[in-house]
Coordinates of C-alpha atoms and ligand atoms in Angstrom, one line a residue:
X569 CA -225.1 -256.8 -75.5
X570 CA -223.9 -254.6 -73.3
X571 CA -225.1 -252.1 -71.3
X572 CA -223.2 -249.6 -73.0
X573 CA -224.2 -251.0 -76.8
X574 CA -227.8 -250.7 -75.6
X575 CA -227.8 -246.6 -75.0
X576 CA -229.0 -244.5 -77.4
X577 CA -227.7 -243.1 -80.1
X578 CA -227.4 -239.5 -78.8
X579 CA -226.5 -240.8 -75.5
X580 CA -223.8 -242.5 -77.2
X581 CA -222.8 -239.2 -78.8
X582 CA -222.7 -237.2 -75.5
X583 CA -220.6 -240.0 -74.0
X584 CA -217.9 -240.1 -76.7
X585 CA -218.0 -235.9 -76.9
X586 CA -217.3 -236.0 -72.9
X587 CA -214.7 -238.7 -73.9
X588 CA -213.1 -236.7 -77.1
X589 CA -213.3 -233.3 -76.3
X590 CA -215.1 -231.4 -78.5
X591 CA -213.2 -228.2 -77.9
X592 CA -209.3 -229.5 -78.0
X593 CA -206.6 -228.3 -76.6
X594 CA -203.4 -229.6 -78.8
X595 CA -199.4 -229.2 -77.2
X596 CA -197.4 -229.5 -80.5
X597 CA -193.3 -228.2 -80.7
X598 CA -192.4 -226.9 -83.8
X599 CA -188.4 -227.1 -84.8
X600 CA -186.7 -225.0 -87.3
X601 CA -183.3 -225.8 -87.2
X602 CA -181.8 -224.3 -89.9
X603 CA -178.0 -225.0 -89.7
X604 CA -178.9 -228.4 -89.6
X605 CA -181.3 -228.2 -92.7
X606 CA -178.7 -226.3 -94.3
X607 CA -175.7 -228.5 -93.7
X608 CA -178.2 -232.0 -94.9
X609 CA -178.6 -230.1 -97.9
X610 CA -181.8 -228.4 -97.3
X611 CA -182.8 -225.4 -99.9
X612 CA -181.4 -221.8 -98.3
X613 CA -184.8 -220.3 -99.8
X614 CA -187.4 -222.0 -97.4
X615 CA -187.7 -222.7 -94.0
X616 CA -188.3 -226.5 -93.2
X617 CA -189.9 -226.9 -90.0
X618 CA -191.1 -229.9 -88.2
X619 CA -194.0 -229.9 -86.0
X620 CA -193.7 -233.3 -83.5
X621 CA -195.9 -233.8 -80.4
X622 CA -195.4 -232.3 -76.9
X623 CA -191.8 -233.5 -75.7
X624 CA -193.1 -235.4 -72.2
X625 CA -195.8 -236.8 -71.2
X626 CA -198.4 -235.1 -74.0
X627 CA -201.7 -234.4 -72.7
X628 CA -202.8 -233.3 -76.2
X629 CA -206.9 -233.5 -77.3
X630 CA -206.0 -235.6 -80.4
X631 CA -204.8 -238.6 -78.3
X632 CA -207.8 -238.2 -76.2
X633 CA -210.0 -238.7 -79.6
X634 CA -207.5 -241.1 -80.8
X635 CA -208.7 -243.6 -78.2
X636 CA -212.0 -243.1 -77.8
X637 CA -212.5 -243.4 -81.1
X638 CA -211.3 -246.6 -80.9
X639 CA -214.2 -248.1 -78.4
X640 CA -216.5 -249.2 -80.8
X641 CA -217.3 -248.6 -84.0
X642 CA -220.3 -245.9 -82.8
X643 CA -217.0 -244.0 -81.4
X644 CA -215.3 -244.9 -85.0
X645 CA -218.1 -242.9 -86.8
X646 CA -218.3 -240.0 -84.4
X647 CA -214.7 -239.5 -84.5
X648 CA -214.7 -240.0 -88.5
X649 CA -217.8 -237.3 -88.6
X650 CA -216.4 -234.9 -86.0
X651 CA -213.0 -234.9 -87.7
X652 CA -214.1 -235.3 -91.4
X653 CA -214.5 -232.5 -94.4
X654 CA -212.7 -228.9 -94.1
X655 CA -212.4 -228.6 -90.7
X656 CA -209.7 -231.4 -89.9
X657 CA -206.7 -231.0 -90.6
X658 CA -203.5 -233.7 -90.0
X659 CA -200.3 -231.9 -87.9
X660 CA -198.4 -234.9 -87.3
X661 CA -196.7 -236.6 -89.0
X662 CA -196.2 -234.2 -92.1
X663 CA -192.8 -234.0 -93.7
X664 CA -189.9 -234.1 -93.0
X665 CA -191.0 -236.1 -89.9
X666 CA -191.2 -239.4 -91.3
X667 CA -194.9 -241.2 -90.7
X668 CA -193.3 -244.5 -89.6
X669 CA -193.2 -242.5 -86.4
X670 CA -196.6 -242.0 -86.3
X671 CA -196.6 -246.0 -85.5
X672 CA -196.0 -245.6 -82.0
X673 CA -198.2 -242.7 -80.9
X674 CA -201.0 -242.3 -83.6
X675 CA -201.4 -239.7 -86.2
X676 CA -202.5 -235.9 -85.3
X677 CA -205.3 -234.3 -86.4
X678 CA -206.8 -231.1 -85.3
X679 CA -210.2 -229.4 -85.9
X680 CA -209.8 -225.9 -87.3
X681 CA -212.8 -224.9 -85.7
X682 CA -213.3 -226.1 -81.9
X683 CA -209.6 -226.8 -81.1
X684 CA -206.4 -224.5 -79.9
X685 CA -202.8 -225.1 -80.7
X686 CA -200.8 -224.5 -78.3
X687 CA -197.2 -224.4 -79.7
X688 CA -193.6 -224.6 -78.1
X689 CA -191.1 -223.5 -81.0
X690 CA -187.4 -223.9 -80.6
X691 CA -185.2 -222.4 -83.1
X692 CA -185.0 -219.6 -84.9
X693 CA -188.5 -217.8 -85.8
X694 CA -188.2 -216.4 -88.9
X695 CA -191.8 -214.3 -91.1
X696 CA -192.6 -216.3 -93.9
X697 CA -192.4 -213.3 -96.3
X698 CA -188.9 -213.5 -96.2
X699 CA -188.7 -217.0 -96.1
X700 CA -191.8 -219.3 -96.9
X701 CA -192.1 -222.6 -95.7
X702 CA -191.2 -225.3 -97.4
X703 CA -194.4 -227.0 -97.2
X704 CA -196.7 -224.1 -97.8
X705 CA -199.7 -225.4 -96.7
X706 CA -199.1 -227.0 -93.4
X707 CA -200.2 -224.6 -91.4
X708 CA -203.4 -223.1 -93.3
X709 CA -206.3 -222.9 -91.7
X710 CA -205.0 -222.8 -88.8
X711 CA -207.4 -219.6 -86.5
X712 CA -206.4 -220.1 -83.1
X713 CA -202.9 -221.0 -81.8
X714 CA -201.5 -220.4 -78.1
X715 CA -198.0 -219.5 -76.5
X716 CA -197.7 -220.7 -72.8
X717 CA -196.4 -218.0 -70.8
X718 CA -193.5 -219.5 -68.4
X719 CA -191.2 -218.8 -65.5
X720 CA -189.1 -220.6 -67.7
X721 CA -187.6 -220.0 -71.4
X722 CA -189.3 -222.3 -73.4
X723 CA -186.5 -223.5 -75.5
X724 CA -185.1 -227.0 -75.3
X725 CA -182.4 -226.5 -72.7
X726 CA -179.5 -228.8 -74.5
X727 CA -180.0 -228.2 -78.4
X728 CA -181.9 -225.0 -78.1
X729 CA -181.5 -223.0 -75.1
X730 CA -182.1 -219.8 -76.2
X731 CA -185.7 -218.2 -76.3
X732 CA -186.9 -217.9 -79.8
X733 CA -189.3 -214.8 -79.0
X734 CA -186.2 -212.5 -77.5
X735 CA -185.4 -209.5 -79.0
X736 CA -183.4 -209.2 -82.6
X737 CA -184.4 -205.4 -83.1
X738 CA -181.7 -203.6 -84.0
X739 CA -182.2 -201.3 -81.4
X740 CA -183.2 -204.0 -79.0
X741 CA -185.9 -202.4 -77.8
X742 CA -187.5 -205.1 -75.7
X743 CA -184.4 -206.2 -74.9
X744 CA -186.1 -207.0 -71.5
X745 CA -189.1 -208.6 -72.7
X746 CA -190.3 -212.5 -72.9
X747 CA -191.6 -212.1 -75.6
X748 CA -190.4 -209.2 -78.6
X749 CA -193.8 -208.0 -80.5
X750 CA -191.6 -207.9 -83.4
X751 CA -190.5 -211.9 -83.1
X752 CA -194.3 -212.8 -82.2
X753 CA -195.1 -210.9 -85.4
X754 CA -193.1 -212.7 -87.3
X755 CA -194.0 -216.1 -85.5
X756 CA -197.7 -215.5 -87.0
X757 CA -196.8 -215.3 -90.5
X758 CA -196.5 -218.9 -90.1
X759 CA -200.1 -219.1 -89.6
X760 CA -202.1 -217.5 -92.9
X761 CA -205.4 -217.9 -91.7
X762 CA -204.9 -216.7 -87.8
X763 CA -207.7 -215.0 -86.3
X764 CA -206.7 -214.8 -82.6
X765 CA -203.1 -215.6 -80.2
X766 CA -203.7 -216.3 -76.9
X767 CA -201.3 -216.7 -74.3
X768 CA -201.6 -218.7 -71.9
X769 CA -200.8 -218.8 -67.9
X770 CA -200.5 -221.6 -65.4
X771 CA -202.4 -220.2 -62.0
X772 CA -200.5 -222.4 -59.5
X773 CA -201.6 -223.0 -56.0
X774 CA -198.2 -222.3 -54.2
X775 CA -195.4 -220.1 -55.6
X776 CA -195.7 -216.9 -57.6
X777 CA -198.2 -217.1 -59.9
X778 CA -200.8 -215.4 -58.2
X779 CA -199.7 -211.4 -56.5
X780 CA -198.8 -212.5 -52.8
X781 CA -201.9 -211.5 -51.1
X782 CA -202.1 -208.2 -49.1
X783 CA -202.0 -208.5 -45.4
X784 CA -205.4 -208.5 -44.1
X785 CA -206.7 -206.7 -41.8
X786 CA -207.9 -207.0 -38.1
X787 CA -211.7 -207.8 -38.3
X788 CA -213.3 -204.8 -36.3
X789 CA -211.3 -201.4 -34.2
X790 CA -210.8 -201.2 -30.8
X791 CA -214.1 -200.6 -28.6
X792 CA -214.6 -196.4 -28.0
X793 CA -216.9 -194.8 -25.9
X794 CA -219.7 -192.8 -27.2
X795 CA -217.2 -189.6 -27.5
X796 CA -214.9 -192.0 -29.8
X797 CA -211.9 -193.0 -27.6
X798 CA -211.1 -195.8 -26.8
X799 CA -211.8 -197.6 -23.7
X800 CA -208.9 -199.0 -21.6
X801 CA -210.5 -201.3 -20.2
X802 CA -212.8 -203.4 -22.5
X803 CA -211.9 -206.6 -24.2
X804 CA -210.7 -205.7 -27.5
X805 CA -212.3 -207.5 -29.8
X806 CA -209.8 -211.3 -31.5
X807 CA -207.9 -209.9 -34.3
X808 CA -209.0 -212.1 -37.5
X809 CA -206.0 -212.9 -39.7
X810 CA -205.2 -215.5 -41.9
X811 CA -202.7 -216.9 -42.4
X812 CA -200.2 -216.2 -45.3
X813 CA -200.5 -220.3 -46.9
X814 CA -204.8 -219.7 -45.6
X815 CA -204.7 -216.6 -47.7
X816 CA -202.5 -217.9 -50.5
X817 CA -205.4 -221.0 -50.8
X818 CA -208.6 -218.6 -50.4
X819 CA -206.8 -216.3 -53.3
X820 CA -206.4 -219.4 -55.2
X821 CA -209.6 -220.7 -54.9
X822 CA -211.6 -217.0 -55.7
X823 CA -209.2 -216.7 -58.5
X824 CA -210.0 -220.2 -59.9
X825 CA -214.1 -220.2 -59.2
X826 CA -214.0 -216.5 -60.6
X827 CA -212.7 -217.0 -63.9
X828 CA -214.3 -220.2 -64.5
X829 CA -217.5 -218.7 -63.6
X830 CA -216.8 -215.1 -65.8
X831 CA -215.7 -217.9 -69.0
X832 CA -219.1 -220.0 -68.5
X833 CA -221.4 -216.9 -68.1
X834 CA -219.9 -214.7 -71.0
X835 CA -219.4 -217.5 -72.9
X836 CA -215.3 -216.9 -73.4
X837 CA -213.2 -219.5 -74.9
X838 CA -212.9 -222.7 -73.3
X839 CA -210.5 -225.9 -74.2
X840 CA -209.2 -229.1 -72.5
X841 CA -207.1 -232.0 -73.1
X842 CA -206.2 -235.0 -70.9
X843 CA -205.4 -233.3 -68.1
X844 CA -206.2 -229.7 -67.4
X845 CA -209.0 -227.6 -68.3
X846 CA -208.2 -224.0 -70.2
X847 CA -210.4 -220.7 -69.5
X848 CA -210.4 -217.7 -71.8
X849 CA -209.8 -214.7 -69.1
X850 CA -211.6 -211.4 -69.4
X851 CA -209.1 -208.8 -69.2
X852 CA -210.3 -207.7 -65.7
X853 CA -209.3 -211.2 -64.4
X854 CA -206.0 -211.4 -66.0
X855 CA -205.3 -207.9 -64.7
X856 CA -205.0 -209.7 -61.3
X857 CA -202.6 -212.4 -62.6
X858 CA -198.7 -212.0 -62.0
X859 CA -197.9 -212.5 -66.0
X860 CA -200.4 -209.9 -67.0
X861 CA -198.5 -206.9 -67.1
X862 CA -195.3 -207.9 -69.4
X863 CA -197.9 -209.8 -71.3
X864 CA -200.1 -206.1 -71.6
X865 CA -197.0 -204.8 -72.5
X866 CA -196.4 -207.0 -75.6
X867 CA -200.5 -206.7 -76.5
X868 CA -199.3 -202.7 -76.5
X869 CA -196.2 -203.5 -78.5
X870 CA -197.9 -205.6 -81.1
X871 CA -200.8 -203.0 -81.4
X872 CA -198.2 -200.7 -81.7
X873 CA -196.2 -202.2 -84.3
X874 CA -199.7 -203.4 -86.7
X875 CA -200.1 -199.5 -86.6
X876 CA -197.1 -198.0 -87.6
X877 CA -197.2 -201.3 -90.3
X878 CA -200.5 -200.1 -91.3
X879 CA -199.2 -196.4 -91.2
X880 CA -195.9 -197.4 -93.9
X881 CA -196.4 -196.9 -97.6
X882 CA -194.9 -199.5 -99.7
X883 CA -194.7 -202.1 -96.7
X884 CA -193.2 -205.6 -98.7
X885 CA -195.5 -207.6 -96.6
X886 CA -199.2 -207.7 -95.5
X887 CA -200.6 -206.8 -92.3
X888 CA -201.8 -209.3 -90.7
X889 CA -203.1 -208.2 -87.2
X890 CA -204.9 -211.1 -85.0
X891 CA -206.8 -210.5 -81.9
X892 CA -205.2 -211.2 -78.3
X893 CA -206.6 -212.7 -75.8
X894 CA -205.1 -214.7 -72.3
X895 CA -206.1 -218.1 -71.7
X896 CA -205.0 -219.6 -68.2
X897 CA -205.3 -222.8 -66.3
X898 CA -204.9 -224.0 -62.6
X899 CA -202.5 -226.7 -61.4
X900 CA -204.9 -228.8 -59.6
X901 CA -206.1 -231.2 -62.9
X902 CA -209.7 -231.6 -63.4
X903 CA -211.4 -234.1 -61.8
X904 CA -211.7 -236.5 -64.5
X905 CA -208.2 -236.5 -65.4
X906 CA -207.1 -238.6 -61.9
X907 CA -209.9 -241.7 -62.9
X908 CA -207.7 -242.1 -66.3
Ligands
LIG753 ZN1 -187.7 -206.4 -80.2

């Protein structure tokens, strides 16, 4: 017997929850390609999309579980308990995406209630109430789902380089904009049962990310006399500064211990997967985060938009207005994720 096999029973739980993640964070890419569908000989009345795993190097929750459920059968039955009844739900692989795929990396499933989605769409986003999905159920249940907030479009550069959130207004209002309230609206009629969107930001050590930090300033003034001018001849006192990459760090660092401190004390959201660790960020946090303002600008424009939607007789659709919150994460990886 083991060491291992001779622990407790709720020892053995807290092991496998360290080892599963009871609050998941899930990387999923969801593909409607709709020239394609059409031209295999896909219905022009729904929308066929196909969700498949993060492109590279998936750090998903589910894959986590996935193993560790696989160290014993204790792990077997706390993974079959923790996933089973109403909460679970299986993402991958659902049609079209043939399950002989599933071979290689394991099936996906997701708990409705501890974990986030964090999708990357490519394709053409298009509200359900025009056209529904053409497996109506694949995404019920579904409360919490997450948009990662990038430098970087996040379309596939070669077969879909365009941003899927831009702006299709006819006026192109946010023609500017990541991220068009209108197209994010439409994005969440994917999800029936959504309760909150989060986006989510990437807090990196060097680059951008953070607000370049202002210069600071000489530690004490010049030495005066009792009248208040200043002495020629005294030793002025060493001017303090740190450096800009000493300043960039410390900014880094008070960021980083900040929010995670603010997310443990109120209790905000938290999520991880294999290799980072994701905070929920009070809005006074995220107000001092580089993305915040074009992403308070969309929180504004989707407010915004639920109103007037709200305010229109005879609207053909429901309202479906979801809270908004910002989730980020830091690019140093949690501890753990180096010993795997
Ligand atoms: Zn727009």
């Amino acid at each position: 017997m083991s060491f291992y096999e001779k622990l407790p029973a709720e020892l053995k739980l807290k092991i496998w929850k360290e080892a599963a993640y009871e609050h998941g964070m899930h990387h999923f890419r969801f593909i409607e390609d709709r020239y394609n569908d059409l031209a295999r000989g896909h219905p022009m009345n729904t929308q066929l999309l196909k969700i498949l795993p993060a492109q590279t190097a998936d750090k998903s929750a589910w894959r986590a579980r996935n193993n560790a459920s696989r160290m014993d059968a204790f792990s077997w039955d706390a993974v079959e308990k923790f996933m089973k009844g109403e909460a679970a739900k299986l993402l991958y692989p659902l049609y079209p995406v043939p399950s002989t795929r599933a071979n290689r990396s394991g099936s996906a499933m997701v708990h409705l209630d501890n974990d986030l989605i964090c999708v990357q769409f490519a394709g053409m986003i298009m509200a359900t109430w025009i056209r529904p999905l053409a497996l109506p159920d694949m995404l019920t249940g579904i409360k919490r789902v997450a948009l990662e907030y990038t430098e970087k479009g996040p379309g596939y550069s070669l077969l879909f380089p365009s941003n899927p959130f831009r702006c299709r207004c006819e006026d192109r209002a946010h023609r500017d904009d990541f991220f068009c309230p209108t197209t994010v609206d439409d994005f969440i009629t994917y999800f029936p049962d959504l309760e909150k969107l989060y986006f989510i930001i990437k807090i990196k050590q060097t680059g951008s990310i953070i607000p370049p930090p202002t210069p600071s300033l000489p530690v004490g003034g010049k030495k005066r006399d009792y009248e208040g001018n200043v002495k020629p001849n005294a030793r002025q006192p060493l001017k303090r500064r740190l450096t800009r990459a000493q300043a960039k760090k410390k900014l880094y660092s008070d960021t980083t211990e900040r929010i995670k401190a603010t997310a443990q004390r109120e209790n905000l959201a938290y999520y991880e997967d294999i290799k980072f660790e994701y905070f929920e960020a009070k809005e006074e946090d995220a107000e001092k985060l580089v993305f915040y303002e074009p992403i308070s600008t969309l929180f504004t424009g989707l407010e915004d938009l639920w109103q007037n939607q709200e305010a229109t007789q005879f609207l053909p659709h429901p309202v479906h207005r979801v809270a908004l919150g910002v989730i980020v994460y830091f690019d140093k990886p949690k501890p753990a994720a180096t010993k795997k």
